[in-house]
């Protein structure tokens, strides 16, 4: 077996997008990651392409939230605008969008909730919202939509809605095996998306459950995903390997915000060399079987 090599083209760099102009907001406990307004995002996209990074994943951070997450699927949603701007300037950039309600709902859960405080997802209304959101992104020119709400049958519903609206070519990256993890801390600050009550264990996977993870991946493939994902990456590399062996299907792994923060803070304290650590971490993800890696380190690696 040949040794694994990292390639810049295998990385996807996440971005948080806010409204307004000339904004580059610092995010507490998320060193080196910012919230950008559209104009600044264009400059970022330009810098990425110059480094050979041609894939970005956009997360919207809206100004207003409500119980239904309606800012996620309104006509000119923050992400739709961002996609339009980037694609207009750089048609060759592969633009991917996160499709989930947690940053848009007042309660911070990933779907529309049934009444009550026990965080049960209203499946019909959630799928309705997610499909509208995906179609909005596709209309704006997104190449890929990435549903991450862990709503049952979300991939099938989104595929059908995209096809019906004439977006047969828009691809779907399913966040198939998404675990209820402690590694999402910095992200939740970035997107202001921590649940206001309860947790996500009702719809995200239990950390010890390999079978459920493989079932979810199998289901997304059947429902029409073009690529599946395991998230987080590092504590779940066995799942990445098993999924690759079992399905032989294109697979991404998300080197999430908490994993990134470990490396950054350790390097800041002098515990290790950041560059070498990043290289080792990303190589291990690739070695486990990930084709693409979503990582906040992407620009740093591409630069070195
Ligand atoms: C939203 C979503 C989350 C991440 C990506 N999409 C967080 C969550 O489930 O709370 C986390 C990514 C990261 O930590 O970098 N559903």
mmCIF file of C-alpha atoms in Angstrom, residues 33-261:
data_model
loop_
_atom_site.group_PDB
_atom_site.id
_atom_site.type_symbol
_atom_site.label_atom_id
_atom_site.label_comp_id
_atom_site.label_asym_id
_atom_site.label_seq_id
_atom_site.Cartn_x
_atom_site.Cartn_y
_atom_site.Cartn_z
ATOM 1 C CA UNK A 33 -11.224 31.763 12.225
ATOM 2 C CA UNK A 34 -13.462 34.777 11.579
ATOM 3 C CA UNK A 35 -16.933 35.742 10.457
ATOM 4 C CA UNK A 36 -16.695 37.512 7.129
ATOM 5 C CA UNK A 37 -19.082 39.779 5.257
ATOM 6 C CA UNK A 38 -19.552 39.048 1.519
ATOM 7 C CA UNK A 39 -17.012 41.572 0.280
ATOM 8 C CA UNK A 40 -14.367 40.099 2.563
ATOM 9 C CA UNK A 41 -15.390 36.577 1.634
ATOM 10 C CA UNK A 42 -14.599 37.351 -2.003
ATOM 11 C CA UNK A 43 -11.080 38.339 -1.010
ATOM 12 C CA UNK A 44 -10.786 35.119 0.955
ATOM 13 C CA UNK A 45 -11.983 33.073 -2.006
ATOM 14 C CA UNK A 46 -9.389 34.750 -4.168
ATOM 15 C CA UNK A 47 -6.647 33.930 -1.661
ATOM 16 C CA UNK A 48 -7.836 30.316 -1.471
ATOM 17 C CA UNK A 49 -7.761 29.835 -5.226
ATOM 18 C CA UNK A 50 -4.275 31.289 -5.378
ATOM 19 C CA UNK A 51 -3.196 28.617 -2.909
ATOM 20 C CA UNK A 52 -4.869 25.874 -4.957
ATOM 21 C CA UNK A 53 -7.804 25.509 -2.568
ATOM 22 C CA UNK A 54 -10.911 25.302 -4.700
ATOM 23 C CA UNK A 55 -13.587 24.156 -2.248
ATOM 24 C CA UNK A 56 -15.336 26.159 0.432
ATOM 25 C CA UNK A 57 -18.245 25.320 2.718
ATOM 26 C CA UNK A 58 -20.461 28.213 3.789
ATOM 27 C CA UNK A 59 -22.311 28.670 7.072
ATOM 28 C CA UNK A 60 -24.640 31.629 7.500
ATOM 29 C CA UNK A 61 -24.824 33.615 10.715
ATOM 30 C CA UNK A 62 -28.107 35.533 10.388
ATOM 31 C CA UNK A 63 -29.099 38.728 12.161
ATOM 32 C CA UNK A 64 -32.517 37.489 13.154
ATOM 33 C CA UNK A 65 -33.693 34.131 14.403
ATOM 34 C CA UNK A 66 -37.145 32.675 14.983
ATOM 35 C CA UNK A 67 -38.662 29.355 16.037
ATOM 36 C CA UNK A 68 -38.925 28.137 12.457
ATOM 37 C CA UNK A 69 -35.485 29.249 11.292
ATOM 38 C CA UNK A 70 -37.091 31.194 8.464
ATOM 39 C CA UNK A 71 -34.035 33.357 7.716
ATOM 40 C CA UNK A 72 -32.430 30.158 6.429
ATOM 41 C CA UNK A 73 -34.767 29.889 3.465
ATOM 42 C CA UNK A 74 -35.920 33.426 2.753
ATOM 43 C CA UNK A 75 -35.430 34.756 -0.768
ATOM 44 C CA UNK A 76 -32.170 36.545 -0.175
ATOM 45 C CA UNK A 77 -30.788 34.532 2.679
ATOM 46 C CA UNK A 78 -27.314 35.321 3.843
ATOM 47 C CA UNK A 79 -25.870 32.156 2.332
ATOM 48 C CA UNK A 80 -27.720 32.570 -0.981
ATOM 49 C CA UNK A 81 -26.231 36.062 -1.283
ATOM 50 C CA UNK A 82 -22.766 34.830 -0.405
ATOM 51 C CA UNK A 83 -22.946 31.990 -2.932
ATOM 52 C CA UNK A 84 -24.056 34.403 -5.639
ATOM 53 C CA UNK A 85 -21.208 36.800 -4.928
ATOM 54 C CA UNK A 86 -18.532 34.133 -4.871
ATOM 55 C CA UNK A 87 -19.778 32.317 -7.984
ATOM 56 C CA UNK A 88 -20.081 35.593 -9.891
ATOM 57 C CA UNK A 89 -16.491 36.478 -9.158
ATOM 58 C CA UNK A 90 -15.014 32.958 -9.233
ATOM 59 C CA UNK A 91 -17.119 30.490 -11.229
ATOM 60 C CA UNK A 92 -14.434 27.836 -10.783
ATOM 61 C CA UNK A 93 -14.706 27.859 -6.997
ATOM 62 C CA UNK A 94 -16.586 24.796 -5.776
ATOM 63 C CA UNK A 95 -19.116 26.295 -3.394
ATOM 64 C CA UNK A 96 -20.751 24.037 -0.836
ATOM 65 C CA UNK A 97 -23.395 25.132 1.665
ATOM 66 C CA UNK A 98 -24.454 23.817 5.029
ATOM 67 C CA UNK A 99 -28.158 23.009 5.164
ATOM 68 C CA UNK A 100 -29.312 23.047 8.779
ATOM 69 C CA UNK A 101 -31.473 25.295 10.931
ATOM 70 C CA UNK A 102 -29.477 25.506 14.177
ATOM 71 C CA UNK A 103 -27.920 28.916 13.488
ATOM 72 C CA UNK A 104 -31.329 30.289 12.443
ATOM 73 C CA UNK A 105 -33.625 29.038 15.200
ATOM 74 C CA UNK A 106 -34.095 30.828 18.535
ATOM 75 C CA UNK A 107 -33.927 27.470 20.318
ATOM 76 C CA UNK A 108 -30.721 26.482 18.511
ATOM 77 C CA UNK A 109 -31.899 23.032 17.468
ATOM 78 C CA UNK A 110 -31.268 21.703 13.984
ATOM 79 C CA UNK A 111 -34.912 21.372 12.982
ATOM 80 C CA UNK A 112 -38.370 22.723 13.751
ATOM 81 C CA UNK A 113 -39.460 21.415 17.149
ATOM 82 C CA UNK A 114 -42.735 19.918 18.246
ATOM 83 C CA UNK A 115 -44.340 21.847 21.117
ATOM 84 C CA UNK A 116 -42.845 21.058 24.542
ATOM 85 C CA UNK A 117 -39.383 21.160 26.010
ATOM 86 C CA UNK A 118 -38.194 17.698 25.091
ATOM 87 C CA UNK A 119 -36.573 18.727 21.803
ATOM 88 C CA UNK A 120 -38.527 16.420 19.522
ATOM 89 C CA UNK A 121 -38.122 17.293 15.874
ATOM 90 C CA UNK A 122 -41.227 17.926 13.780
ATOM 91 C CA UNK A 123 -40.149 15.893 10.816
ATOM 92 C CA UNK A 124 -42.534 17.236 8.178
ATOM 93 C CA UNK A 125 -41.915 20.904 8.924
ATOM 94 C CA UNK A 126 -38.192 20.329 9.245
ATOM 95 C CA UNK A 127 -37.932 18.636 5.860
ATOM 96 C CA UNK A 128 -40.032 21.389 4.384
ATOM 97 C CA UNK A 129 -37.619 24.024 5.711
ATOM 98 C CA UNK A 130 -34.479 22.111 4.735
ATOM 99 C CA UNK A 131 -35.651 21.456 1.186
ATOM 100 C CA UNK A 132 -36.509 25.125 0.711
ATOM 101 C CA UNK A 133 -33.112 26.099 2.058
ATOM 102 C CA UNK A 134 -31.315 23.701 -0.281
ATOM 103 C CA UNK A 135 -33.258 24.964 -3.307
ATOM 104 C CA UNK A 136 -32.412 28.579 -2.388
ATOM 105 C CA UNK A 137 -28.727 27.682 -2.294
ATOM 106 C CA UNK A 138 -28.933 25.828 -5.599
ATOM 107 C CA UNK A 139 -30.713 28.788 -7.220
ATOM 108 C CA UNK A 140 -27.852 30.989 -6.092
ATOM 109 C CA UNK A 141 -25.375 28.642 -7.756
ATOM 110 C CA UNK A 142 -24.153 26.298 -5.031
ATOM 111 C CA UNK A 143 -22.398 23.266 -6.488
ATOM 112 C CA UNK A 144 -23.051 21.137 -3.441
ATOM 113 C CA UNK A 145 -25.520 21.328 -0.588
ATOM 114 C CA UNK A 146 -24.592 19.620 2.661
ATOM 115 C CA UNK A 147 -27.540 18.728 4.887
ATOM 116 C CA UNK A 148 -26.339 18.484 8.492
ATOM 117 C CA UNK A 149 -29.552 18.491 10.497
ATOM 118 C CA UNK A 150 -29.630 14.705 10.920
ATOM 119 C CA UNK A 151 -33.335 14.796 10.032
ATOM 120 C CA UNK A 152 -34.633 11.447 8.835
ATOM 121 C CA UNK A 153 -34.844 11.174 5.041
ATOM 122 C CA UNK A 154 -33.365 14.645 4.556
ATOM 123 C CA UNK A 155 -31.175 13.526 1.663
ATOM 124 C CA UNK A 156 -34.076 11.921 -0.227
ATOM 125 C CA UNK A 157 -36.273 14.966 0.334
ATOM 126 C CA UNK A 158 -33.579 17.393 -0.790
ATOM 127 C CA UNK A 159 -32.687 15.311 -3.842
ATOM 128 C CA UNK A 160 -36.343 15.246 -4.905
ATOM 129 C CA UNK A 161 -36.775 18.999 -4.351
ATOM 130 C CA UNK A 162 -33.610 19.848 -6.269
ATOM 131 C CA UNK A 163 -34.610 17.643 -9.193
ATOM 132 C CA UNK A 164 -38.111 19.054 -9.249
ATOM 133 C CA UNK A 165 -36.782 22.588 -9.401
ATOM 134 C CA UNK A 166 -34.369 21.878 -12.217
ATOM 135 C CA UNK A 167 -31.193 21.428 -10.169
ATOM 136 C CA UNK A 168 -30.292 17.908 -11.156
ATOM 137 C CA UNK A 169 -26.626 18.797 -11.256
ATOM 138 C CA UNK A 170 -26.455 20.164 -7.714
ATOM 139 C CA UNK A 171 -24.737 17.532 -5.611
ATOM 140 C CA UNK A 172 -25.425 16.424 -2.083
ATOM 141 C CA UNK A 173 -22.830 15.877 0.602
ATOM 142 C CA UNK A 174 -24.670 14.053 3.374
ATOM 143 C CA UNK A 175 -23.450 14.668 6.909
ATOM 144 C CA UNK A 176 -24.348 11.044 7.264
ATOM 145 C CA UNK A 177 -22.699 9.921 10.466
ATOM 146 C CA UNK A 178 -22.825 12.965 12.677
ATOM 147 C CA UNK A 179 -22.168 12.198 16.297
ATOM 148 C CA UNK A 180 -23.518 14.072 19.333
ATOM 149 C CA UNK A 181 -20.056 15.351 20.137
ATOM 150 C CA UNK A 182 -18.242 17.592 22.593
ATOM 151 C CA UNK A 183 -15.919 18.719 19.836
ATOM 152 C CA UNK A 184 -18.291 21.312 18.364
ATOM 153 C CA UNK A 185 -17.662 24.006 21.015
ATOM 154 C CA UNK A 186 -15.903 26.717 18.974
ATOM 155 C CA UNK A 187 -18.273 26.203 16.054
ATOM 156 C CA UNK A 188 -21.281 26.858 18.237
ATOM 157 C CA UNK A 189 -19.752 30.155 19.283
ATOM 158 C CA UNK A 190 -19.003 31.024 15.673
ATOM 159 C CA UNK A 191 -22.501 30.251 14.457
ATOM 160 C CA UNK A 192 -24.185 31.178 17.744
ATOM 161 C CA UNK A 193 -25.959 27.855 17.452
ATOM 162 C CA UNK A 194 -25.753 26.159 20.840
ATOM 163 C CA UNK A 195 -29.109 24.652 21.860
ATOM 164 C CA UNK A 196 -30.948 26.966 24.251
ATOM 165 C CA UNK A 197 -32.248 23.914 26.126
ATOM 166 C CA UNK A 198 -31.705 20.163 25.916
ATOM 167 C CA UNK A 199 -29.075 18.680 23.639
ATOM 168 C CA UNK A 200 -28.806 17.067 20.231
ATOM 169 C CA UNK A 201 -28.711 13.474 21.412
ATOM 170 C CA UNK A 202 -32.223 12.886 20.070
ATOM 171 C CA UNK A 203 -31.028 13.240 16.481
ATOM 172 C CA UNK A 204 -27.227 12.994 16.513
ATOM 173 C CA UNK A 205 -25.463 9.669 16.964
ATOM 174 C CA UNK A 206 -24.278 8.081 20.175
ATOM 175 C CA UNK A 207 -20.491 8.009 20.325
ATOM 176 C CA UNK A 208 -20.310 4.242 20.951
ATOM 177 C CA UNK A 209 -22.711 3.156 18.239
ATOM 178 C CA UNK A 210 -20.850 1.877 15.197
ATOM 179 C CA UNK A 211 -23.853 0.085 13.764
ATOM 180 C CA UNK A 212 -26.056 3.168 13.763
ATOM 181 C CA UNK A 213 -23.290 5.171 12.084
ATOM 182 C CA UNK A 214 -22.926 2.645 9.268
ATOM 183 C CA UNK A 215 -26.699 2.439 8.879
ATOM 184 C CA UNK A 216 -26.938 6.213 8.511
ATOM 185 C CA UNK A 217 -24.230 6.222 5.861
ATOM 186 C CA UNK A 218 -25.927 3.380 3.985
ATOM 187 C CA UNK A 219 -29.237 5.245 4.144
ATOM 188 C CA UNK A 220 -27.772 8.474 2.755
ATOM 189 C CA UNK A 221 -26.184 6.580 -0.130
ATOM 190 C CA UNK A 222 -29.510 4.913 -0.921
ATOM 191 C CA UNK A 223 -31.321 8.244 -0.699
ATOM 192 C CA UNK A 224 -29.084 9.698 -3.385
ATOM 193 C CA UNK A 225 -26.150 11.416 -1.671
ATOM 194 C CA UNK A 226 -23.135 11.996 -3.924
ATOM 195 C CA UNK A 227 -20.766 11.808 -1.002
ATOM 196 C CA UNK A 228 -21.142 10.737 2.621
ATOM 197 C CA UNK A 229 -19.427 12.177 5.681
ATOM 198 C CA UNK A 230 -18.218 11.186 9.099
ATOM 199 C CA UNK A 231 -18.091 13.909 11.729
ATOM 200 C CA UNK A 232 -16.097 14.566 13.858
ATOM 201 C CA UNK A 233 -13.038 12.968 12.319
ATOM 202 C CA UNK A 234 -10.361 12.148 14.884
ATOM 203 C CA UNK A 235 -12.305 10.247 17.508
ATOM 204 C CA UNK A 236 -14.170 8.469 14.717
ATOM 205 C CA UNK A 237 -11.437 7.317 12.359
ATOM 206 C CA UNK A 238 -12.524 3.715 12.827
ATOM 207 C CA UNK A 239 -15.915 4.696 11.419
ATOM 208 C CA UNK A 240 -14.214 6.379 8.454
ATOM 209 C CA UNK A 241 -12.260 3.202 7.736
ATOM 210 C CA UNK A 242 -15.206 0.858 8.202
ATOM 211 C CA UNK A 243 -17.465 3.007 6.032
ATOM 212 C CA UNK A 244 -14.891 3.189 3.267
ATOM 213 C CA UNK A 245 -14.419 -0.581 3.335
ATOM 214 C CA UNK A 246 -18.094 -1.385 3.514
ATOM 215 C CA UNK A 247 -19.448 1.034 0.936
ATOM 216 C CA UNK A 248 -16.485 1.963 -1.269
ATOM 217 C CA UNK A 249 -18.317 5.266 -1.721
ATOM 218 C CA UNK A 250 -16.870 8.806 -1.862
ATOM 219 C CA UNK A 251 -16.347 9.849 1.736
ATOM 220 C CA UNK A 252 -15.526 13.082 3.535
ATOM 221 C CA UNK A 253 -14.489 13.572 7.140
ATOM 222 C CA UNK A 254 -14.989 16.789 9.115
ATOM 223 C CA UNK A 255 -11.974 17.797 11.191
ATOM 224 C CA UNK A 256 -14.229 19.836 13.462
ATOM 225 C CA UNK A 257 -13.707 23.032 15.429
ATOM 226 C CA UNK A 258 -12.784 21.372 18.737
ATOM 227 C CA UNK A 259 -10.154 19.216 17.042
ATOM 228 C CA UNK A 260 -8.766 22.339 15.424
ATOM 229 C CA UNK A 261 -8.741 24.202 18.742
#
